[in-house]
Short mmCIF file of C-alpha atoms and ligand atoms in Angstrom, two decimals:
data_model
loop_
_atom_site.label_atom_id
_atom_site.label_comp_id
_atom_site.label_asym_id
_atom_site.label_seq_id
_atom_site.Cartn_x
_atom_site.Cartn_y
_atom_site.Cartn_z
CA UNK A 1 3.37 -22.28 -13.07
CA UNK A 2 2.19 -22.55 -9.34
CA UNK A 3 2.49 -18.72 -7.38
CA UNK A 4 2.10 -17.98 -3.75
CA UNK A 5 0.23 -15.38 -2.98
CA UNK A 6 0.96 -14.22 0.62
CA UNK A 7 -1.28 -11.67 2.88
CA UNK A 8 -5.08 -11.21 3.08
CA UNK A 9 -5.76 -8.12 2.36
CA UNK A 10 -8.08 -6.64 -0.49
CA UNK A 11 -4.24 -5.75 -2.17
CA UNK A 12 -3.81 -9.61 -2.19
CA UNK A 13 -7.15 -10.32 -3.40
CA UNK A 14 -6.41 -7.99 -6.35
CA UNK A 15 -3.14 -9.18 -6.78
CA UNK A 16 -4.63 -13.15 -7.11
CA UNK A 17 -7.42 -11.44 -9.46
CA UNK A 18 -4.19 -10.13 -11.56
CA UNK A 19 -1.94 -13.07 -11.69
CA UNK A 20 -5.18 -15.23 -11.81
CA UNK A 21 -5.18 -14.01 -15.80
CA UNK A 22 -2.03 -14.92 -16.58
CA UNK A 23 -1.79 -17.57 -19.23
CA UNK A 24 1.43 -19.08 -17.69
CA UNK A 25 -0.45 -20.03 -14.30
CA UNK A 26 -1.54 -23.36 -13.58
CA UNK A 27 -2.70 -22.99 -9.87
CA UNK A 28 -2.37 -20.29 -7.18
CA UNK A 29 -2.09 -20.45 -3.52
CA UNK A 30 -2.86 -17.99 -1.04
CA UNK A 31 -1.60 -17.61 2.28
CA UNK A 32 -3.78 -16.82 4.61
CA UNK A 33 -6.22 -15.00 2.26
CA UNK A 34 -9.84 -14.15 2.57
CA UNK A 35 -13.31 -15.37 0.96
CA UNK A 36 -12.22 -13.42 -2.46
CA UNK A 37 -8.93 -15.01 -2.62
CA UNK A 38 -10.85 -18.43 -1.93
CA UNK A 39 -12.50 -18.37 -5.07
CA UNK A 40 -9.50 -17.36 -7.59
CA UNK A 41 -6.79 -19.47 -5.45
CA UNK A 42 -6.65 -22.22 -2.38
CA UNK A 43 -5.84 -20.36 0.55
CA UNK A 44 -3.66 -21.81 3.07
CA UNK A 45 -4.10 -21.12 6.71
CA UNK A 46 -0.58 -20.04 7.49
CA UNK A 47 0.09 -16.88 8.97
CA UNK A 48 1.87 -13.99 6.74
CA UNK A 49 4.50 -13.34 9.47
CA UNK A 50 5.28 -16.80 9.47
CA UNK A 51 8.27 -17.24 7.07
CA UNK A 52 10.07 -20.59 8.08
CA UNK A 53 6.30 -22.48 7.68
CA UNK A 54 5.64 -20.52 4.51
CA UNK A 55 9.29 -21.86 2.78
CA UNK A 56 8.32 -25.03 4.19
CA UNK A 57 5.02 -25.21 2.06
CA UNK A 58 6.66 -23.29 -1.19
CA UNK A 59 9.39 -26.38 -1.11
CA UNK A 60 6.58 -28.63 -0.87
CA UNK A 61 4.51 -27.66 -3.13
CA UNK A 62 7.45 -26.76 -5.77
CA UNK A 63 6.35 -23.37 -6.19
CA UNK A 64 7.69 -21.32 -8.64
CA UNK A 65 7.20 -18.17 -7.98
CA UNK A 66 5.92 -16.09 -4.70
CA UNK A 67 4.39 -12.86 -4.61
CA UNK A 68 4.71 -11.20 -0.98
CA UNK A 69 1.69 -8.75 -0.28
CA UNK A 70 2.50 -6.90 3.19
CA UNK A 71 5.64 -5.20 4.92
CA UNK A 72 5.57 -7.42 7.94
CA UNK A 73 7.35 -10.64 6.28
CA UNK A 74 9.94 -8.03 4.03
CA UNK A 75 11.26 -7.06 7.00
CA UNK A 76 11.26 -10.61 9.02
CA UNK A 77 13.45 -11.60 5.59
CA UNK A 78 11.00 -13.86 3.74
CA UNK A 79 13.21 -13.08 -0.12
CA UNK A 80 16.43 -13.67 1.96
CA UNK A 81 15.20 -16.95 3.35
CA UNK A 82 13.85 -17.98 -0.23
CA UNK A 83 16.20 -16.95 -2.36
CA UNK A 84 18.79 -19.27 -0.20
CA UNK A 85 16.86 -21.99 -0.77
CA UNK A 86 17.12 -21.34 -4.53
CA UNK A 87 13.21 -20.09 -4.45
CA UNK A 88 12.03 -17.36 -6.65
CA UNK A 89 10.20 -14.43 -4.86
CA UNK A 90 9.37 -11.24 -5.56
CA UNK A 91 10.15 -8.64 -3.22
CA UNK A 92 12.94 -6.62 -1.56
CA UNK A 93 15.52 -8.37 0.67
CA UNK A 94 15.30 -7.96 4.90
CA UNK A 95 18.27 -4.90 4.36
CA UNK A 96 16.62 -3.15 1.56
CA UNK A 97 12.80 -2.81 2.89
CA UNK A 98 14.65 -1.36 5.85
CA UNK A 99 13.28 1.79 4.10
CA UNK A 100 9.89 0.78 5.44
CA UNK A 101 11.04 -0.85 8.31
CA UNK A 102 12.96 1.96 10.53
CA UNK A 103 11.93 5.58 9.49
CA UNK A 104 15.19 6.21 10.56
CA UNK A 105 16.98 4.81 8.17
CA UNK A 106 14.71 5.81 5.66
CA UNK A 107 14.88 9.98 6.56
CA UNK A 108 18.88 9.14 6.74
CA UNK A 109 18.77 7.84 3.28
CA UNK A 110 16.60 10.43 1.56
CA UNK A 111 19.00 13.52 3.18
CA UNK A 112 21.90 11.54 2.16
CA UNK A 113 20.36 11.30 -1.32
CA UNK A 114 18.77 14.79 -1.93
CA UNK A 115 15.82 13.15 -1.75
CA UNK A 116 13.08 15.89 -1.30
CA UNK A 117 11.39 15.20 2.39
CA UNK A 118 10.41 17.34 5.66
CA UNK A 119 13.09 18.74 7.97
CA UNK A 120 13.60 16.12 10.82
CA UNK A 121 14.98 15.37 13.94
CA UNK A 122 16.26 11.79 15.29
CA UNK A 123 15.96 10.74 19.13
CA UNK A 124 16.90 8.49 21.21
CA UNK A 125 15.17 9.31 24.27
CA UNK A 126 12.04 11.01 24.76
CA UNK A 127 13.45 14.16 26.83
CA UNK A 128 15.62 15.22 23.73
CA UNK A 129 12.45 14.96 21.61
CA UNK A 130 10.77 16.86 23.94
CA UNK A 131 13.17 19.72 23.87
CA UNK A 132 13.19 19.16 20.35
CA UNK A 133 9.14 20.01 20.61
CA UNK A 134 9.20 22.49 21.99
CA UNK A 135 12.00 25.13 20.53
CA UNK A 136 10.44 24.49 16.95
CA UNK A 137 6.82 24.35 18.00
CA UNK A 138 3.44 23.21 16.44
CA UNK A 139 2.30 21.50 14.02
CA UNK A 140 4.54 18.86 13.67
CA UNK A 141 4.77 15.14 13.49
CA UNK A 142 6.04 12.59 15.31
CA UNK A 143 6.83 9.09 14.07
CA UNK A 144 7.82 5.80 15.94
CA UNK A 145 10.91 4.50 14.11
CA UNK A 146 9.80 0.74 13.55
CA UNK A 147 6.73 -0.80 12.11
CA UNK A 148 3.53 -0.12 14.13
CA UNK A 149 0.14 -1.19 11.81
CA UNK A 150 -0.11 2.10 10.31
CA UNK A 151 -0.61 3.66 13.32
CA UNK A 152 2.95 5.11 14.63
CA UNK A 153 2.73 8.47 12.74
CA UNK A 154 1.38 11.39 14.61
CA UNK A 155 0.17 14.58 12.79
CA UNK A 156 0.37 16.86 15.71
CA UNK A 157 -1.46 20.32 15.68
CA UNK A 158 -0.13 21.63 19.01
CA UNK A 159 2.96 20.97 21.13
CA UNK A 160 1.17 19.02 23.79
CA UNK A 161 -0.51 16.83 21.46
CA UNK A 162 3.08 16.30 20.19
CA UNK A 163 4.71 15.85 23.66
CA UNK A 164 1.87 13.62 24.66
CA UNK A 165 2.74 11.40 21.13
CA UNK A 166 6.71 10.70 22.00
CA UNK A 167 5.36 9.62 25.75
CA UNK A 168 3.44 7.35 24.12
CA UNK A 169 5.64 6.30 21.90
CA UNK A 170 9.27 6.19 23.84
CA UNK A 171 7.79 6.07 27.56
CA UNK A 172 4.49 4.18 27.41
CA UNK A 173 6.15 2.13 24.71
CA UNK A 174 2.59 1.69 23.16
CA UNK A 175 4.24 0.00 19.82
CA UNK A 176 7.24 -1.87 21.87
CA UNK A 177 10.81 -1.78 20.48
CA UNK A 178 9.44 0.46 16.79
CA UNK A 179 9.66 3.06 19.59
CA UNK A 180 12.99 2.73 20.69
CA UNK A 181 13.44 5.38 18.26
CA UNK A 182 11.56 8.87 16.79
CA UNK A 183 12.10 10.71 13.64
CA UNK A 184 10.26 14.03 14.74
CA UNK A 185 9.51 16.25 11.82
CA UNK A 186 8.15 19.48 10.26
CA UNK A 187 4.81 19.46 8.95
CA UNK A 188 4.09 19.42 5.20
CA UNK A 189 0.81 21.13 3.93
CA UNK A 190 -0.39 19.70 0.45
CA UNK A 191 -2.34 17.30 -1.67
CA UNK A 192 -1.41 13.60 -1.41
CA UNK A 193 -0.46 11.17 -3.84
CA UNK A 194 0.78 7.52 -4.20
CA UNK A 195 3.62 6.84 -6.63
CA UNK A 196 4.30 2.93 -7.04
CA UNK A 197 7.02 1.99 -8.69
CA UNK A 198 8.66 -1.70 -10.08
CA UNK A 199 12.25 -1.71 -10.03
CA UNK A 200 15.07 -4.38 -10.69
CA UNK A 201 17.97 -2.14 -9.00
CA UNK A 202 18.35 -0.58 -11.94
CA UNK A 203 15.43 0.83 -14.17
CA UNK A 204 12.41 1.86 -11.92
CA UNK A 205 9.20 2.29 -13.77
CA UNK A 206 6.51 4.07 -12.41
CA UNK A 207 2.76 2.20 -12.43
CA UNK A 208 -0.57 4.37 -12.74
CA UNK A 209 -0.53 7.06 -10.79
CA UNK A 210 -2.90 6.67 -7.31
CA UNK A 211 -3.97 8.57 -4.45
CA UNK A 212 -5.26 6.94 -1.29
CA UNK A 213 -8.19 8.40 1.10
CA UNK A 214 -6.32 7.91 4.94
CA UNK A 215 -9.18 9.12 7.04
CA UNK A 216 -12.25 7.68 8.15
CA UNK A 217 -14.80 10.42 7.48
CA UNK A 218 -15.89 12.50 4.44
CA UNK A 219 -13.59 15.51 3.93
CA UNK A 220 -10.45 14.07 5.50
CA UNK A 221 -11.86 14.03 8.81
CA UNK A 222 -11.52 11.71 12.11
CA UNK A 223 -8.43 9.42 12.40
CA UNK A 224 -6.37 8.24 9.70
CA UNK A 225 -7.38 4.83 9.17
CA UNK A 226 -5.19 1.74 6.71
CA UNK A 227 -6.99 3.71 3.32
CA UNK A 228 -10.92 4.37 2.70
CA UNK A 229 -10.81 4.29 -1.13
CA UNK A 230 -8.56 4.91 -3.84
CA UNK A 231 -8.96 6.07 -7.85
CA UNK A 232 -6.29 5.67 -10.06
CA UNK A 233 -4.98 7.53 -12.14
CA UNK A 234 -4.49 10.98 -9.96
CA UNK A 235 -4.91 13.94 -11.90
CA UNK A 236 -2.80 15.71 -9.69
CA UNK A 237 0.10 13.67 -11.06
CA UNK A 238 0.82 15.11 -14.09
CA UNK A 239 3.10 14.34 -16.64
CA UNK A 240 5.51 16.83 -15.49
CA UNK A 241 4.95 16.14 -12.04
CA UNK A 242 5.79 12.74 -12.86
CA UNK A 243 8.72 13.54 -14.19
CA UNK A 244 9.74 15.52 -10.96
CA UNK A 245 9.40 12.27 -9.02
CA UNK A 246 11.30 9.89 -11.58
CA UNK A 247 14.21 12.30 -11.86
CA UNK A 248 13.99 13.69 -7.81
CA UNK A 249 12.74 10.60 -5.97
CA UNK A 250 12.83 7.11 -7.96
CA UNK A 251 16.20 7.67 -9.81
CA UNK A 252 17.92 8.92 -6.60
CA UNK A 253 16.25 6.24 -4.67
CA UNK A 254 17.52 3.23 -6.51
CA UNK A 255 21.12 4.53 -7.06
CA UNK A 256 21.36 5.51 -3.50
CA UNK A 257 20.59 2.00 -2.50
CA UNK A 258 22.91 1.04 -5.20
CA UNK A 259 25.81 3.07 -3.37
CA UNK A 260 24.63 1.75 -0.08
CA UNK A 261 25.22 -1.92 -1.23
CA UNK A 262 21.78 -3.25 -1.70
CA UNK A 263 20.25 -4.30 -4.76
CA UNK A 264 16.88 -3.12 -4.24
CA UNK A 265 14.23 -5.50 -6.54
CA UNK A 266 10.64 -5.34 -6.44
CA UNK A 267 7.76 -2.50 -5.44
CA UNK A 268 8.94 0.94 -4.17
CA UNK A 269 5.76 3.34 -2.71
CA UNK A 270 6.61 6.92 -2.19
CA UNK A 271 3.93 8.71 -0.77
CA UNK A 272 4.32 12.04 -2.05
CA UNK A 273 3.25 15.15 -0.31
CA UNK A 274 2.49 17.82 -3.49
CA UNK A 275 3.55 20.79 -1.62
CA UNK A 276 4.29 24.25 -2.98
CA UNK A 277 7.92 23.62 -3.30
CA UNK A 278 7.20 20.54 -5.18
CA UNK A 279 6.61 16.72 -4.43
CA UNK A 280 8.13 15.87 -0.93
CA UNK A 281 8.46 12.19 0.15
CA UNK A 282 5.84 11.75 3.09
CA UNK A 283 7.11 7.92 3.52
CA UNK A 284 8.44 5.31 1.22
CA UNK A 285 7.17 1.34 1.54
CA UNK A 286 8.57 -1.66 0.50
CA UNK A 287 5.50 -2.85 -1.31
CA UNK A 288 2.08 -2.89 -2.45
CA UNK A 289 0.16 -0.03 -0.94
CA UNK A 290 -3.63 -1.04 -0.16
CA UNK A 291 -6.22 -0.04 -1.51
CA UNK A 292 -4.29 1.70 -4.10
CA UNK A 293 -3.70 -1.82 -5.83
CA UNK A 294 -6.75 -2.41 -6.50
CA UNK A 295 -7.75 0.40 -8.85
CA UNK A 296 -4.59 0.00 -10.20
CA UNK A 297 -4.28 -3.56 -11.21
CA UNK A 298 -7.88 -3.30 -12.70
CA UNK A 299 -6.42 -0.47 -15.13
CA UNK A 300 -2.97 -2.78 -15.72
CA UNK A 301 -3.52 -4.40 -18.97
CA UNK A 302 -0.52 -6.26 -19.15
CA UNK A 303 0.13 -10.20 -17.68
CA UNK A 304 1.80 -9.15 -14.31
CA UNK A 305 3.70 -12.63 -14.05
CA UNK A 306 6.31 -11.79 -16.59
CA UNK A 307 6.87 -8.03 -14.91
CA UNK A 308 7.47 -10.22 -11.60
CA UNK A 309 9.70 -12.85 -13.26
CA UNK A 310 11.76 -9.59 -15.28
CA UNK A 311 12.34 -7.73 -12.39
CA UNK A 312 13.29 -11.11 -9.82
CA UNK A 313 15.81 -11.96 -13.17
CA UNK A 314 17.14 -8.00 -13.55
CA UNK A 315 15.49 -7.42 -16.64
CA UNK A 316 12.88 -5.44 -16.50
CA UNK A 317 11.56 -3.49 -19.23
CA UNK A 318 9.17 -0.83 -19.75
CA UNK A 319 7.26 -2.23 -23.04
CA UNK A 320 6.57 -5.28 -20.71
CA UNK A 321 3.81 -2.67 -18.60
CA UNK A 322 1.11 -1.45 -20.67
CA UNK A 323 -2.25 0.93 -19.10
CA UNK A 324 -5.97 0.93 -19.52
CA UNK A 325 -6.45 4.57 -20.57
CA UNK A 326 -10.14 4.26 -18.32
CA UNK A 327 -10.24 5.31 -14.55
CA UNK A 328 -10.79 3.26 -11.61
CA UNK A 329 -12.15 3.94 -8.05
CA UNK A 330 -12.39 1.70 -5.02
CA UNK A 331 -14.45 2.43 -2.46
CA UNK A 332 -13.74 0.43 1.27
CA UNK A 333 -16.89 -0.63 2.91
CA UNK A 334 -15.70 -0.68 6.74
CA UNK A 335 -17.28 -2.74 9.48
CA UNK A 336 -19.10 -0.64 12.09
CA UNK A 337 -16.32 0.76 14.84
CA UNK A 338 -13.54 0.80 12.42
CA UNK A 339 -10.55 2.18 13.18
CA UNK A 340 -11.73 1.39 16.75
CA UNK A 341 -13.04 -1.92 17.65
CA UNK A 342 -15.32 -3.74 15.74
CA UNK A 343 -17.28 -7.31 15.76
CA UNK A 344 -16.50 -10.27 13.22
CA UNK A 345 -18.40 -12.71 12.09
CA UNK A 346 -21.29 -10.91 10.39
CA UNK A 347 -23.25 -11.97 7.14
CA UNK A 348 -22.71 -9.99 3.93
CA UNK A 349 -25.51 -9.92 1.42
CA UNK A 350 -25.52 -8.85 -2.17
CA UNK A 351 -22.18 -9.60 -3.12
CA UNK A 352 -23.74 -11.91 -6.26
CA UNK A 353 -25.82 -9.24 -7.85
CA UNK A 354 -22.32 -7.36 -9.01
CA UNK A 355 -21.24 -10.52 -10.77
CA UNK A 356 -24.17 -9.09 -13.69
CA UNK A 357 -22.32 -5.18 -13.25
CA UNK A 358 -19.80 -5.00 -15.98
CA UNK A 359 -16.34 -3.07 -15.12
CA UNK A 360 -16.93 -3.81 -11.03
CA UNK A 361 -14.95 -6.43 -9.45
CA UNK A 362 -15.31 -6.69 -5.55
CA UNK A 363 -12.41 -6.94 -3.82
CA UNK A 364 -12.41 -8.92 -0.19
CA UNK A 365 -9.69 -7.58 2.48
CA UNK A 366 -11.47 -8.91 5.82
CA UNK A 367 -14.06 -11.42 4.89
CA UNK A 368 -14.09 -15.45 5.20
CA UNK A 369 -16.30 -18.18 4.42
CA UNK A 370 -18.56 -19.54 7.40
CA UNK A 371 -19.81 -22.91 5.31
CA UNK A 372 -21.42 -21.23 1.82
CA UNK A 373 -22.15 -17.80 3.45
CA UNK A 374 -19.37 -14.99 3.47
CA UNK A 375 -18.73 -12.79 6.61
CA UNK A 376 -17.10 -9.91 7.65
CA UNK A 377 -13.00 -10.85 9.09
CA UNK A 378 -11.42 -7.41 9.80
CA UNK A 379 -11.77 -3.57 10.03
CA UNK A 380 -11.74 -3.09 6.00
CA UNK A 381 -14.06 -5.88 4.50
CA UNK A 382 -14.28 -5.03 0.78
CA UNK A 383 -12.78 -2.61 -2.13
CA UNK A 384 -15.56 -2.06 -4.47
CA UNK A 385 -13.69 -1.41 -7.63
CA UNK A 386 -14.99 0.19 -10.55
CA UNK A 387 -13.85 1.45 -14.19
CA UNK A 388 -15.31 4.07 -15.89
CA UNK A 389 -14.60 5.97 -18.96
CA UNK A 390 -13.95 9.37 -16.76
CA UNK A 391 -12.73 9.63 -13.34
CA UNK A 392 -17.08 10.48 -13.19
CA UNK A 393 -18.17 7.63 -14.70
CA UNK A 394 -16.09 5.00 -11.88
CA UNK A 395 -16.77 6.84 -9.39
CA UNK A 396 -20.64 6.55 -10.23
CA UNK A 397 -20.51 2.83 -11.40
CA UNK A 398 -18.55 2.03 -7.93
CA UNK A 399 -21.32 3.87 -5.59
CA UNK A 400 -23.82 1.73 -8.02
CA UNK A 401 -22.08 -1.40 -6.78
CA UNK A 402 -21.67 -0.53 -3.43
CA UNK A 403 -25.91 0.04 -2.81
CA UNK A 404 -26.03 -3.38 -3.62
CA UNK A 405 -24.25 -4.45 -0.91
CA UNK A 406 -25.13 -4.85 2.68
CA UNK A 407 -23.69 -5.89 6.21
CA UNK A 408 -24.54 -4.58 9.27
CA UNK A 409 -22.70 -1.75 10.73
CA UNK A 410 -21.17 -1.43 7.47
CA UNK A 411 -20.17 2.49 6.67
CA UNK A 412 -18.05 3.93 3.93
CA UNK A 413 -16.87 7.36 2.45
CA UNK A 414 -19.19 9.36 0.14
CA UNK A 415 -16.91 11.21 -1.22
CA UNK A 416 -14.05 8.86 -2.94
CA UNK A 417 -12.38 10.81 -6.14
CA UNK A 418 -14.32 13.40 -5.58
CA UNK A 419 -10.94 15.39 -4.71
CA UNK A 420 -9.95 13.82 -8.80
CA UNK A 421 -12.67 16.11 -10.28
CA UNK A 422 -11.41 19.28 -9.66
CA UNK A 423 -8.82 19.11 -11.61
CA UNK A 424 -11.14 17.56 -14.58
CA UNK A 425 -13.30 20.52 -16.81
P1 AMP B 1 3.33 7.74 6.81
O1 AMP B 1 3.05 6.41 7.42
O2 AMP B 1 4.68 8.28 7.10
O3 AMP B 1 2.88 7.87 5.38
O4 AMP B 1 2.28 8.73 7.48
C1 AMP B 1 0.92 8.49 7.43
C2 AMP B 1 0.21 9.76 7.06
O5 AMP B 1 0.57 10.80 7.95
C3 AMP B 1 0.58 10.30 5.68
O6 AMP B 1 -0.13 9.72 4.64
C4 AMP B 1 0.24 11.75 5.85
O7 AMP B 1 -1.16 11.95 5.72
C5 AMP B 1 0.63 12.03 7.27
N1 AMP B 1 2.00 12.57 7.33
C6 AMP B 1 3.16 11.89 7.45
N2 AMP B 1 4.22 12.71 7.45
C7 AMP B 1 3.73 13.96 7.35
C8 AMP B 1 4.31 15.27 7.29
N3 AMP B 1 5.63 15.46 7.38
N4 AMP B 1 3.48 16.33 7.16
C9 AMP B 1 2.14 16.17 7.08
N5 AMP B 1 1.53 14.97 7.12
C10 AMP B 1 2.30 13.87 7.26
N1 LIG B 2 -2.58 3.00 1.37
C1 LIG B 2 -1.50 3.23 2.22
C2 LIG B 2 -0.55 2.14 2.34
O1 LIG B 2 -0.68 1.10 1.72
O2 LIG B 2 0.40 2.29 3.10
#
């Protein structure tokens, strides 16, 4: 089989590691990738965003099957456009990862569902929102409706902080026509976690529990940032919590989109807020969440192609998904200035020693090749992702792995999983 990979991200780069172990794959492409992708698949310098040249390769190349990585082509319709052209993709259609796209539609769908989330508003213009402000008061947050790079949600801790967020949003227009549009709501207080889920449109099955570190410094401090680190699986998750979510959040999810027409195939995220009341949905995405992939796919035991090919063909099935009982932790090595500005272009060293760790694979989000040496790309360079017998033990083996490696400017939490070992004796 040939498989497009598309993004560049270090969730691509452990997605190509995943499918790259799959007995029924013959060559994989990767479009646009990085320097990790570059040495599991041929990368292909077209943009993710760019869905007419992308079908234009997959027909040329007779691909059989392609994997979509970020939200950005979802919602441009990349499975529409392929599956018209009798292509196999996996992924939701253009009207079903509206529940990424427009926050809107997504807080309309989980009230209309029971679908545990925070008390919201909707608004179309910013002096309603305003009002809106400031009869329920502080904290609270506000969230552009459309897609803005992670960076159009708002935790507000007082009024004019929140005030301040809609002008940016609605007036200053700071993420263009994603602010058209606010869902303003109350703010939850809790422990995080990431629940990613395959479905067909009809059975949902929950992967290995995750949680995801959003802020740049130690202690959940400084601004939220695309994810630090992730370990997988989250004790917080429990078995009944787990069952919570499949009976309160996944079940409800994929019948409501059922009932709203759409047949809903491929990755659901919820990211859960564990509040006292319960879980609460924070957010739901329409694929992949990053880094959370990582850690997860190196505990996935299973061949991932035939999940893909069950779920694109409505037959998914949960003995087809089996676990690695181990934990795994991913640390993000950031390039100096991240989530501000930061330069490109500079060499990283160590990266062979890890090939002699055992149970540490290095994943690449922004890196490329400049002739044999590889350089930093992006914000988040690599994922260094380790098992471990305990939640302990990873997080140990991945710190290991990650004083081996050196860039300049690089900087990284200390403190990944360490949340994970409080609920551990
Ligand atoms: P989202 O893109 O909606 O997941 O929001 C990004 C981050 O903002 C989440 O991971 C949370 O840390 C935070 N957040 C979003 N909604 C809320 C909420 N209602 N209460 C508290 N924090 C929130
Ligand atoms: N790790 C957060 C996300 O993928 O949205």
């Amino acid at each position: 089989m040939k498989v497009l990979v598309i993004g560049s991200g270090g969730r691509e780069h452990a997605l190509v590691w995943k499918i790259a172990q799959s007995p029924k794959i013959d060559k994989i492409y990767c479009a646009p990738g990085n320097a990790g992708t570059a040495q599991l698949a041929e990368n292909i310098e077209i943009k993710a965003d760019d869905i007419q040249g992308l079908l234009k390769f997959a027909q040329e190349k007779k691909i059989d099957l392609t994997v979509v990585g970020p939200e950005g082509p979802l919602v441009l319709g990349i499975v529409n456009l392929f599956e018209k052209a009798g292509l196999k993709i996996f992924g939701p259609r253009a009207e079903a990862a509206r529940i990424e796209g427009s926050k809107v539609f997504s807080k309309e769908f989980m009230i209309k569902n029971d679908i545990p989330t925070a008390q919201a508003g909707i608004f179309a213009d910013a002096p309603a929102a305003i009002n809106y402000i400031n009869e329920v008061g502080a904290p609270i947050v506000v969230k552009a409706d459309g897609l803005a790079a992670g960076k159009g949600v708002i935790v507000a801790r007082t009024k004019p902080e929140a005030i301040a967020a809609v002008k940016l949003i609605m007036e200053q227009k700071e993420f263009g026509a994603a602010g058209n549009k606010v869902v303003i709501e109350e703010c939850l207080v809790g422990e995080e976690a990431s629940i990613i889920a395959f479905t067909d449109g009809e059975s949902v099955i929950p992967l290995a529990s995750s949680q995801d570190h959003k802020r740049i410094f130690d202690k959940d401090q400084g601004p939220n940032t695309g994810g630090m680190g992730a370990y997988s699986p989250a004790p917080i998750v429990t078995d009944r919590l787990m069952s919570e979510i499949d009976l309160n959040v996944l079940k409800p999810f994929v019948s409501g989109m059922r009932q709203e027409g759409i047949d809903y195939k491929g990755v659901i995220y919820a990211g859960i807020m564990v509040t006292k009341k319960g879980p609460m949905v924070l957010e739901f995405n329409a694929r992949f969440g990053d880094p959370e992939t990582q850690p997860i796919m190196m505990r996935m035991k299973s061949d991932i192609v035939p999940v893909f090919e069950a779920i694109i063909d409505g037959k998914l099935d949960d003995r087809l998904i089996e676990w690695d009982e181990r934990a795994a932790v991913c640390v993000v090595l950031a390039a100096g200035g991240y989530p501000g500005k930061y330069e490109k272009g500079i060499p990283i060293s160590g990266l062979d020693k890890i090939d002699q760790l055992e149970n540490v694979t290095v994943f690449h989000a922004g890196t490329k090749f400049a002739g044999a040496q590889v350089v930093t790309n992006g914000g988040r360079v690599l994922g260094v992702t380790a098992l471990g017998g305990s939640i302990k033990f990873a997080i140990d083996k991945a710190y290991q792995a990650t004083n081996m490696i050196h860039f300049k400017g690089m900087h990284y939490r200390k403190d990944i999983g360490k949340q994970a070992l409080k609920y551990i004796r």
